[in-house]
GROMACS .gro file of C-alpha atoms in nm:
model
  244
    1MET     CA    1  -7.218  -1.437  10.135
    2THR     CA    2  -7.270  -1.232  10.445
    3ASN     CA    3  -7.139  -0.844  10.446
    4GLU     CA    4  -6.913  -0.941  10.737
    5THR     CA    5  -6.698  -1.109  10.457
    6ARG     CA    6  -6.755  -0.803  10.212
    7ARG     CA    7  -6.495  -0.526  10.201
    8ILE     CA    8  -6.525  -0.196  10.107
    9LEU     CA    9  -6.277   0.064  10.005
   10LEU     CA   10  -6.380   0.421  10.113
   11VAL     CA   11  -6.210   0.709   9.974
   12GLU     CA   12  -6.308   1.058  10.114
   13ASP     CA   13  -6.096   1.329  10.188
   14GLU     CA   14  -6.349   1.526  10.426
   15LYS     CA   15  -6.307   1.333  10.785
   16ALA     CA   16  -6.660   1.447  10.901
   17ILE     CA   17  -6.801   1.241  10.572
   18ARG     CA   18  -6.577   0.935  10.587
   19ASP     CA   19  -6.634   0.873  10.942
   20ALA     CA   20  -7.019   0.925  10.911
   21VAL     CA   21  -7.044   0.686  10.615
   22THR     CA   22  -6.767   0.440  10.773
   23ALA     CA   23  -6.998   0.407  11.079
   24TYR     CA   24  -7.321   0.354  10.870
   25LEU     CA   25  -7.141   0.086  10.665
   26GLU     CA   26  -6.971  -0.090  11.004
   27ARG     CA   27  -7.342  -0.065  11.104
   28GLU     CA   28  -7.412  -0.322  10.826
   29ASN     CA   29  -7.156  -0.516  10.907
   30TYR     CA   30  -6.928  -0.416  10.635
   31TRP     CA   31  -6.518  -0.445  10.673
   32VAL     CA   32  -6.440  -0.089  10.570
   33THR     CA   33  -6.078   0.038  10.516
   34ALA     CA   34  -6.095   0.421  10.492
   35VAL     CA   35  -5.852   0.680  10.365
   36GLY     CA   36  -5.830   1.015  10.270
   37ASP     CA   37  -5.627   1.070   9.936
   38GLY     CA   38  -5.598   0.911   9.629
   39GLN     CA   39  -5.236   0.780   9.671
   40ASP     CA   40  -5.349   0.609   9.959
   41ALA     CA   41  -5.669   0.445   9.780
   42LEU     CA   42  -5.402   0.338   9.513
   43GLU     CA   43  -5.189   0.139   9.773
   44GLU     CA   44  -5.465  -0.010   9.953
   45PHE     CA   45  -5.618  -0.143   9.652
   46GLN     CA   46  -5.327  -0.326   9.555
   47LYS     CA   47  -5.275  -0.505   9.900
   48HIS     CA   48  -5.586  -0.582   9.967
   49HIS     CA   49  -5.921  -0.765   9.736
   50PHE     CA   50  -6.223  -0.520   9.803
   51ASP     CA   51  -6.568  -0.576   9.696
   52LEU     CA   52  -6.680  -0.253   9.635
   53VAL     CA   53  -6.514   0.093   9.610
   54ILE     CA   54  -6.674   0.445   9.735
   55LEU     CA   55  -6.450   0.712   9.569
   56ASP     CA   56  -6.450   1.092   9.608
   57LEU     CA   57  -6.385   1.253   9.283
   58MET     CA   58  -6.181   1.569   9.445
   59LEU     CA   59  -5.890   1.445   9.619
   60PRO     CA   60  -5.543   1.501   9.752
   61ARG     CA   61  -5.238   1.359   9.588
   62VAL     CA   62  -5.418   1.176   9.316
   63PRO     CA   63  -5.727   1.285   9.183
   64GLY     CA   64  -6.051   1.079   9.163
   65GLU     CA   65  -6.058   1.012   8.806
   66ARG     CA   66  -5.730   0.869   8.802
   67VAL     CA   67  -5.797   0.651   9.108
   68CYS     CA   68  -6.094   0.559   8.864
   69ARG     CA   69  -5.916   0.469   8.573
   70VAL     CA   70  -5.628   0.262   8.751
   71ILE     CA   71  -5.826   0.056   8.931
   72ARG     CA   72  -6.078   0.011   8.609
   73ASP     CA   73  -5.813  -0.105   8.444
   74THR     CA   74  -5.745  -0.418   8.616
   75SER     CA   75  -6.062  -0.468   8.802
   76ASP     CA   76  -6.451  -0.476   8.753
   77VAL     CA   77  -6.523  -0.429   9.119
   78PRO     CA   78  -6.810  -0.201   9.151
   79ILE     CA   79  -6.752   0.173   9.213
   80ILE     CA   80  -6.966   0.413   9.331
   81MET     CA   81  -6.852   0.753   9.316
   82LEU     CA   82  -6.917   1.089   9.546
   83THR     CA   83  -6.860   1.425   9.377
   84ALA     CA   84  -7.002   1.799   9.468
   85LYS     CA   85  -7.053   1.826   9.089
   86GLY     CA   86  -7.425   1.718   8.968
   87GLU     CA   87  -7.444   1.816   8.581
   88VAL     CA   88  -7.526   1.575   8.391
   89GLU     CA   89  -7.208   1.600   8.178
   90ASP     CA   90  -7.010   1.515   8.537
   91ARG     CA   91  -7.228   1.227   8.511
   92ILE     CA   92  -7.125   1.142   8.182
   93ILE     CA   93  -6.771   1.149   8.283
   94GLY     CA   94  -6.798   0.940   8.598
   95LEU     CA   95  -6.963   0.657   8.381
   96GLU     CA   96  -6.678   0.700   8.094
   97LEU     CA   97  -6.432   0.645   8.393
   98GLY     CA   98  -6.580   0.327   8.513
   99ALA     CA   99  -6.796   0.430   8.755
  100ASP     CA  100  -7.122   0.175   8.818
  101ASP     CA  101  -7.339   0.465   9.035
  102TYR     CA  102  -7.321   0.821   9.130
  103LEU     CA  103  -7.417   1.005   9.433
  104VAL     CA  104  -7.424   1.401   9.495
  105LYS     CA  105  -7.329   1.557   9.761
  106PRO     CA  106  -7.481   1.589   9.967
  107PHE     CA  107  -7.618   1.309  10.028
  108SER     CA  108  -7.814   1.062  10.288
  109PRO     CA  109  -7.594   0.793  10.455
  110ARG     CA  110  -7.841   0.587  10.442
  111GLU     CA  111  -7.940   0.625  10.084
  112LEU     CA  112  -7.553   0.537  10.003
  113VAL     CA  113  -7.570   0.197  10.226
  114ALA     CA  114  -7.885   0.116  10.023
  115ARG     CA  115  -7.690   0.171   9.676
  116VAL     CA  116  -7.406  -0.024   9.804
  117LYS     CA  117  -7.610  -0.323   9.913
  118ALA     CA  118  -7.781  -0.305   9.571
  119ARG     CA  119  -7.435  -0.313   9.409
  120LEU     CA  120  -7.340  -0.603   9.593
  121ARG     CA  121  -7.652  -0.810   9.497
  122ARG     CA  122  -7.610  -0.707   9.152
  123ALA     CA  123  -7.237  -0.845   9.167
  124ARG     CA  124  -7.312  -1.161   9.352
  125ALA     CA  125  -7.634  -1.242   9.102
  126GLY     CA  126  -7.423  -1.189   8.827
  127ALA     CA  127  -7.129  -1.445   8.933
  128ALA     CA  128  -7.403  -1.678   9.057
  129ALA     CA  129  -7.595  -1.755   8.719
  130PRO     CA  130  -7.372  -1.886   8.472
  131SER     CA  131  -7.505  -2.029   8.155
  132SER     CA  132  -7.325  -2.306   7.950
  133ASP     CA  133  -7.424  -2.120   7.607
  134VAL     CA  134  -7.167  -1.974   7.370
  135LEU     CA  135  -7.336  -1.709   7.147
  136HIS     CA  136  -7.198  -1.620   6.775
  137ALA     CA  137  -7.261  -1.292   6.626
  138GLY     CA  138  -7.048  -1.240   6.317
  139ALA     CA  139  -6.705  -1.168   6.445
  140VAL     CA  140  -6.788  -1.149   6.843
  141GLU     CA  141  -6.808  -1.497   7.014
  142VAL     CA  142  -6.957  -1.464   7.376
  143ASP     CA  143  -6.858  -1.737   7.635
  144LEU     CA  144  -7.140  -1.736   7.900
  145ARG     CA  145  -7.019  -1.979   8.103
  146ALA     CA  146  -6.654  -1.862   8.142
  147HIS     CA  147  -6.725  -1.514   8.128
  148LYS     CA  148  -6.482  -1.406   7.841
  149ALA     CA  149  -6.581  -1.249   7.468
  150THR     CA  150  -6.336  -1.221   7.150
  151LEU     CA  151  -6.347  -1.031   6.863
  152LEU     CA  152  -6.196  -1.204   6.564
  153GLY     CA  153  -6.071  -1.438   6.779
  154GLU     CA  154  -5.903  -1.214   7.017
  155PRO     CA  155  -5.970  -1.138   7.403
  156LEU     CA  156  -6.215  -0.842   7.497
  157GLN     CA  157  -6.143  -0.704   7.820
  158LEU     CA  158  -6.466  -0.591   7.937
  159THR     CA  159  -6.621  -0.471   8.271
  160PRO     CA  160  -6.951  -0.641   8.380
  161LYS     CA  161  -7.201  -0.396   8.255
  162GLU     CA  162  -6.974  -0.416   7.877
  163PHE     CA  163  -6.999  -0.796   7.896
  164ALA     CA  164  -7.363  -0.788   7.945
  165ILE     CA  165  -7.414  -0.562   7.690
  166LEU     CA  166  -7.230  -0.746   7.424
  167SER     CA  167  -7.428  -1.073   7.576
  168ILE     CA  168  -7.760  -0.892   7.496
  169LEU     CA  169  -7.653  -0.801   7.176
  170ALA     CA  170  -7.513  -1.116   7.088
  171ALA     CA  171  -7.801  -1.295   7.177
  172SER     CA  172  -8.036  -1.098   6.945
  173ALA     CA  173  -7.837  -1.293   6.601
  174GLY     CA  174  -7.779  -0.933   6.461
  175SER     CA  175  -8.128  -0.778   6.542
  176PRO     CA  176  -8.164  -0.398   6.640
  177VAL     CA  177  -8.166  -0.404   7.037
  178SER     CA  178  -8.335  -0.067   7.202
  179ALA     CA  179  -8.128   0.110   7.494
  180ARG     CA  180  -8.452   0.047   7.706
  181ASP     CA  181  -8.385  -0.332   7.683
  182LEU     CA  182  -8.024  -0.290   7.709
  183PHE     CA  183  -8.038  -0.071   8.018
  184GLU     CA  184  -8.295  -0.291   8.177
  185GLY     CA  185  -8.102  -0.637   8.076
  186ALA     CA  186  -7.767  -0.526   8.204
  187TRP     CA  187  -7.882  -0.271   8.498
  188GLY     CA  188  -8.184  -0.462   8.593
  189GLU     CA  189  -8.301  -0.118   8.659
  190ARG     CA  190  -8.577   0.093   8.554
  191TYR     CA  191  -8.508   0.257   8.238
  192ASP     CA  192  -8.514   0.668   8.221
  193ASP     CA  193  -8.370   0.961   8.047
  194ALA     CA  194  -8.038   0.962   8.235
  195ALA     CA  195  -8.004   0.582   8.169
  196ALA     CA  196  -7.983   0.654   7.787
  197ASN     CA  197  -7.669   0.820   7.836
  198THR     CA  198  -7.530   0.531   8.051
  199VAL     CA  199  -7.593   0.306   7.765
  200MET     CA  200  -7.428   0.554   7.508
  201VAL     CA  201  -7.105   0.593   7.782
  202HIS     CA  202  -7.095   0.166   7.768
  203ILE     CA  203  -7.186   0.145   7.387
  204ARG     CA  204  -6.899   0.390   7.317
  205HIS     CA  205  -6.635   0.193   7.546
  206LEU     CA  206  -6.756  -0.148   7.355
  207ARG     CA  207  -6.663   0.061   7.058
  208GLN     CA  208  -6.309   0.146   7.137
  209LYS     CA  209  -6.211  -0.169   7.258
  210MET     CA  210  -6.337  -0.349   6.959
  211ALA     CA  211  -6.172  -0.076   6.747
  212ALA     CA  212  -5.790  -0.173   6.927
  213ILE     CA  213  -5.844  -0.487   6.778
  214ASP     CA  214  -5.951  -0.403   6.412
  215SER     CA  215  -6.027  -0.023   6.367
  216SER     CA  216  -6.172  -0.093   5.986
  217ALA     CA  217  -6.517  -0.173   6.100
  218GLN     CA  218  -6.829  -0.064   6.324
  219PHE     CA  219  -6.853  -0.386   6.486
  220ILE     CA  220  -7.172  -0.225   6.685
  221GLU     CA  221  -7.411  -0.054   6.458
  222THR     CA  222  -7.637   0.246   6.532
  223ALA     CA  223  -8.010   0.148   6.425
  224TRP     CA  224  -8.120   0.490   6.377
  225GLY     CA  225  -8.442   0.541   6.612
  226VAL     CA  226  -8.432   0.173   6.711
  227GLY     CA  227  -8.099   0.120   6.922
  228TYR     CA  228  -7.759  -0.100   6.817
  229LYS     CA  229  -7.720  -0.400   6.684
  230LEU     CA  230  -7.386  -0.616   6.604
  231ARG     CA  231  -7.273  -0.667   6.225
  232ASP     CA  232  -7.373  -0.980   6.088
  233GLY     CA  233  -7.042  -1.010   5.913
  234LEU     CA  234  -6.668  -1.059   5.978
  235GLY     CA  235  -6.464  -0.753   6.014
  236ALA     CA  236  -6.327  -0.625   5.677
  237GLY     CA  237  -5.961  -0.716   5.776
  238ALA     CA  238  -6.032  -1.074   5.836
  239PRO     CA  239  -6.036  -1.361   5.582
  240GLY     CA  240  -6.432  -1.361   5.445
  241GLY     CA  241  -6.509  -1.046   5.569
  242HIS     CA  242  -6.782  -0.840   5.392
  243GLY     CA  243  -6.953  -0.530   5.483
  244ALA     CA  244  -7.304  -0.445   5.649
   0.00000   0.00000   0.00000
């Protein structure tokens, strides 16, 4: 797939930044739709297919946090957040909302373009390498070819990173997997201190989605000092279930 077919939604209220980023992206032959507020962003996202979203947090009408949450409810499109806030807690909030990457202002448009390329490469690589394997781990089933996962037979609606993490855990057959291995396996990037927070956030999301199906058990267990693992048995509320 060429850059010409890659469509990017840029949501930034500062015109100077919006124009500069648009110019850099169009120079790389991306098709850019640029808007200045959250309401316009949601309307454009509903009308068109986008391969990636660049989203500022501080927006008129509808804040960026809300835009991110609405998009993530219906799509796994990669989201890169732009914000003037650089504290670790703000990064965690952005990741909890479903963002895939985070860039603090002021930033270099060239760095943003590089991150866009990297995110699109990873999204394409993930879609191009399906497997016929179906993984089973306790109450969890992961179909790698269909890119679907179920818990106790009920479908789990997962983001690509959540699916990747669950696949790695399922493939470990109940053995603990370190945060480093989860991050490097799911993101394909070098592990660092910030990566530990990223993994923690995604594990939290997975647990919340599993609890929505069955809150009687913790299906992803923390192996203290080691990492995380899936329960060997079924949920407590399922026939034949047993404790960990």
